[in-house]
Coordinates of C-alpha atoms in Angstrom, one line a residue:
M1 CA -24.0 23.0 4.4
S2 CA -21.8 24.9 2.0
V3 CA -21.5 28.6 2.6
I4 CA -19.6 29.6 -0.5
T5 CA -21.6 31.0 -3.4
E6 CA -21.4 29.9 -7.0
N7 CA -19.6 33.1 -7.8
G8 CA -17.2 32.3 -5.0
L9 CA -16.5 28.9 -6.5
A10 CA -16.0 30.3 -10.0
D11 CA -13.5 32.9 -8.5
M12 CA -11.7 30.1 -6.6
L13 CA -11.4 28.0 -9.8
A14 CA -10.3 31.0 -12.0
K15 CA -7.6 32.0 -9.5
G16 CA -6.4 28.4 -9.2
L17 CA -6.2 28.0 -13.0
A18 CA -4.3 31.3 -13.3
A19 CA -1.9 30.3 -10.6
M20 CA -1.1 27.1 -12.6
G21 CA -0.8 29.0 -15.9
L22 CA -3.8 27.2 -17.5
A23 CA -6.0 29.2 -19.9
L24 CA -9.4 27.6 -20.0
S25 CA -12.4 29.3 -21.6
A26 CA -15.5 30.5 -19.7
E27 CA -17.4 27.5 -21.1
Q28 CA -14.7 25.0 -19.9
Q29 CA -14.7 26.6 -16.5
A30 CA -18.5 26.4 -16.3
K31 CA -18.3 22.7 -17.2
L32 CA -15.8 22.0 -14.5
L33 CA -18.1 23.7 -11.9
A34 CA -21.1 21.8 -13.3
Y35 CA -19.1 18.6 -12.7
V36 CA -18.6 19.6 -9.1
G37 CA -22.3 20.3 -8.8
L38 CA -23.1 16.8 -10.1
L39 CA -20.6 15.3 -7.8
E40 CA -22.1 17.1 -4.8
K41 CA -25.6 16.0 -5.8
W42 CA -24.8 12.4 -6.4
N43 CA -22.6 12.2 -3.3
K44 CA -25.6 12.7 -1.0
T45 CA -26.9 9.3 -2.1
Y46 CA -24.0 7.3 -3.4
S47 CA -21.1 8.5 -1.2
L48 CA -18.7 8.8 -4.2
T49 CA -16.1 10.9 -2.4
A50 CA -15.3 11.7 1.3
I51 CA -15.0 15.4 0.3
R52 CA -18.5 16.7 0.4
E53 CA -18.1 20.5 0.2
P54 CA -17.9 22.1 -3.2
E55 CA -15.3 24.6 -2.0
R56 CA -13.0 21.7 -1.1
M57 CA -13.8 19.8 -4.3
V58 CA -12.4 22.7 -6.4
P59 CA -8.8 22.3 -5.2
H60 CA -8.9 18.5 -4.3
H61 CA -10.7 17.3 -7.4
L62 CA -10.5 19.9 -10.2
L63 CA -7.2 21.6 -9.7
D64 CA -5.5 18.4 -8.5
S65 CA -6.6 16.7 -11.7
L66 CA -5.5 19.5 -13.9
A67 CA -2.1 20.1 -12.3
P68 CA -0.3 17.6 -14.5
L69 CA -1.6 19.1 -17.8
S70 CA 1.6 21.1 -18.6
K71 CA 3.7 18.0 -18.0
L72 CA 1.7 15.8 -20.4
P73 CA 2.1 15.7 -24.3
N74 CA 0.6 18.8 -25.9
Q75 CA -1.0 17.0 -28.8
A76 CA -4.1 15.0 -29.6
L77 CA -3.9 11.6 -27.9
R78 CA -5.7 8.6 -26.5
M79 CA -5.6 8.4 -22.7
L80 CA -6.8 5.8 -20.2
D81 CA -7.8 6.7 -16.7
V82 CA -7.6 3.5 -14.7
G83 CA -9.7 3.2 -11.6
S84 CA -11.4 6.5 -12.5
G85 CA -13.8 6.3 -9.6
F86 CA -16.0 9.4 -9.8
G87 CA -14.0 10.7 -12.7
T88 CA -10.6 12.1 -11.6
P89 CA -8.4 13.0 -13.3
G90 CA -10.3 11.9 -16.4
I91 CA -13.3 14.3 -16.5
P92 CA -11.4 17.5 -15.7
L93 CA -8.7 16.5 -18.3
A94 CA -11.4 15.8 -20.9
I95 CA -13.0 19.2 -20.3
A96 CA -9.6 21.0 -20.5
R97 CA -8.4 19.0 -23.6
P98 CA -11.4 18.3 -25.9
D99 CA -8.9 17.1 -28.6
W100 CA -8.0 14.2 -26.3
Q101 CA -9.9 10.9 -26.3
L102 CA -10.4 9.8 -22.7
T103 CA -11.5 6.3 -21.6
L104 CA -12.6 6.1 -18.0
L105 CA -12.2 2.5 -16.6
D106 CA -13.6 1.3 -13.3
S107 CA -15.1 -2.0 -12.2
N108 CA -17.6 -0.4 -9.8
H109 CA -21.0 -0.2 -11.4
K110 CA -22.2 2.6 -9.1
K111 CA -19.3 4.8 -10.0
T112 CA -19.5 4.1 -13.8
T113 CA -23.3 4.9 -13.7
F114 CA -22.4 8.3 -12.3
L115 CA -19.6 8.7 -14.9
R116 CA -22.0 8.0 -17.8
Q117 CA -24.6 10.5 -16.4
A118 CA -21.9 13.1 -15.9
I119 CA -20.5 12.8 -19.5
M120 CA -24.0 13.0 -20.9
E121 CA -25.0 16.1 -18.9
L122 CA -21.7 17.8 -19.5
K123 CA -21.8 16.8 -23.2
L124 CA -18.3 15.3 -23.3
D125 CA -18.1 13.7 -26.7
N126 CA -14.5 12.8 -26.1
V127 CA -15.1 10.5 -23.2
T128 CA -15.9 6.7 -23.1
V129 CA -16.8 4.9 -19.9
V130 CA -16.0 1.2 -19.5
T131 CA -17.1 -1.0 -16.6
D132 CA -14.5 -3.7 -16.3
R133 CA -11.6 -5.0 -14.4
V134 CA -8.4 -3.5 -15.8
E135 CA -6.7 -6.9 -16.4
L136 CA -9.8 -8.1 -18.4
Y137 CA -10.1 -5.0 -20.5
Q138 CA -9.2 -5.6 -24.2
P139 CA -9.6 -2.5 -26.4
E140 CA -9.0 -2.6 -30.1
S141 CA -6.0 -0.3 -29.8
G142 CA -3.6 0.8 -27.0
F143 CA -3.3 4.2 -25.3
Q144 CA -0.5 6.8 -25.6
V145 CA -0.9 7.7 -22.0
I146 CA -2.2 5.6 -19.1
T147 CA -2.9 7.5 -15.9
S148 CA -4.3 6.8 -12.4
R149 CA -4.9 8.9 -9.4
A150 CA -5.4 6.5 -6.5
F151 CA -5.5 3.0 -8.1
S152 CA -2.6 1.1 -6.7
D153 CA 1.2 1.2 -6.2
L154 CA 3.3 1.7 -9.3
A155 CA 4.4 -1.9 -9.8
E156 CA 0.8 -3.2 -9.7
F157 CA -0.5 -0.4 -11.8
I158 CA 2.1 -1.2 -14.5
R159 CA 1.7 -4.9 -14.2
L160 CA -2.1 -4.7 -14.8
T161 CA -1.9 -2.2 -17.7
T162 CA 1.1 -3.3 -19.7
H163 CA -1.2 -4.8 -22.4
L164 CA -3.0 -1.5 -22.7
L165 CA -0.1 0.8 -23.5
A166 CA 0.5 1.7 -27.1
E167 CA 3.9 1.4 -28.7
G168 CA 6.0 4.5 -27.6
G169 CA 3.4 5.4 -24.9
E170 CA 3.9 6.2 -21.3
W171 CA 2.4 5.7 -17.9
A172 CA 1.8 9.0 -16.0
A173 CA 0.9 8.1 -12.4
L174 CA -0.4 10.8 -10.0
K175 CA 1.1 10.4 -6.6
G176 CA 1.3 12.3 -3.3
V177 CA 4.7 12.3 -1.7
Y178 CA 7.7 11.3 -3.8
P179 CA 7.3 7.5 -4.2
Y180 CA 10.9 6.4 -3.6
E181 CA 9.9 2.9 -2.4
E182 CA 7.4 2.3 -5.2
I183 CA 9.9 3.3 -7.8
A184 CA 12.6 1.0 -6.3
L185 CA 10.2 -1.9 -6.7
L186 CA 9.5 -1.4 -10.4
P187 CA 10.4 -4.3 -12.7
T188 CA 13.5 -4.0 -15.0
S189 CA 11.2 -4.0 -18.0
V190 CA 10.2 -0.4 -17.4
H191 CA 12.1 2.8 -16.8
V192 CA 11.2 6.0 -14.9
V193 CA 12.0 8.9 -17.2
G194 CA 11.0 11.7 -14.9
V195 CA 9.1 12.7 -11.7
D196 CA 7.5 16.1 -11.8
S197 CA 6.7 18.0 -8.6
L198 CA 3.2 19.6 -9.0
A199 CA 1.9 22.6 -7.2
V200 CA -1.8 22.6 -6.6
P201 CA -3.4 25.9 -5.4
G202 CA -5.4 25.4 -2.2
L203 CA -3.7 22.1 -1.3
D204 CA -1.1 22.0 1.4
A205 CA 0.2 18.6 0.3
E206 CA 2.9 17.1 -1.9
R207 CA 1.9 16.0 -5.4
H208 CA 4.0 14.3 -8.0
L209 CA 3.6 12.9 -11.5
V210 CA 5.7 9.8 -12.3
H211 CA 6.5 9.2 -16.0
V212 CA 7.3 5.6 -16.8
V213 CA 8.0 3.9 -20.2
K214 CA 8.9 0.4 -21.4
V215 CA 12.5 -0.4 -21.8
V216 CA 13.2 -0.7 -25.5

């Protein structure tokens, strides 16, 4: 049973955003907390995430998803969240950047059912949910940024999504510890242009964002 109040969660979120230098409106912060509420509610029946307490969801799911924001292009773009699961990082990013068009892709019907309910209740007009295997997904146009939080190793992630990357686009993969071995196994057709170390308030764990582009 959670012992932290709604005001306590709001304070935790606000302090975390401030620590990361992210200025989100009161409405955006309310939507982020509403997402946590939905996740907690659905989790009781569907077991979407092993983290069950809202006070742990704030750093592990909200702040962790938003940590890469300052390292991503500061412009309107189309982003694909591969293996989105229960919506991270896609839903928090969509709330923070309403000018971005987010596609959340997952092959698990239970999870995409939750995602569709969440975007409807949160009124996220900039989010599309797709139930499909990534290698079978054939959108009309590519994405400027393709991300994933816990989908696969880098080489497999890139192999399965190469057909989905727009010309001049980048992969932005969220990882824990610095993925030396995964980077070493990347094909010569791609190039790592940077690895950002991310600080997530409330998480005592390493986080990195790996930027990869096609070799021209």
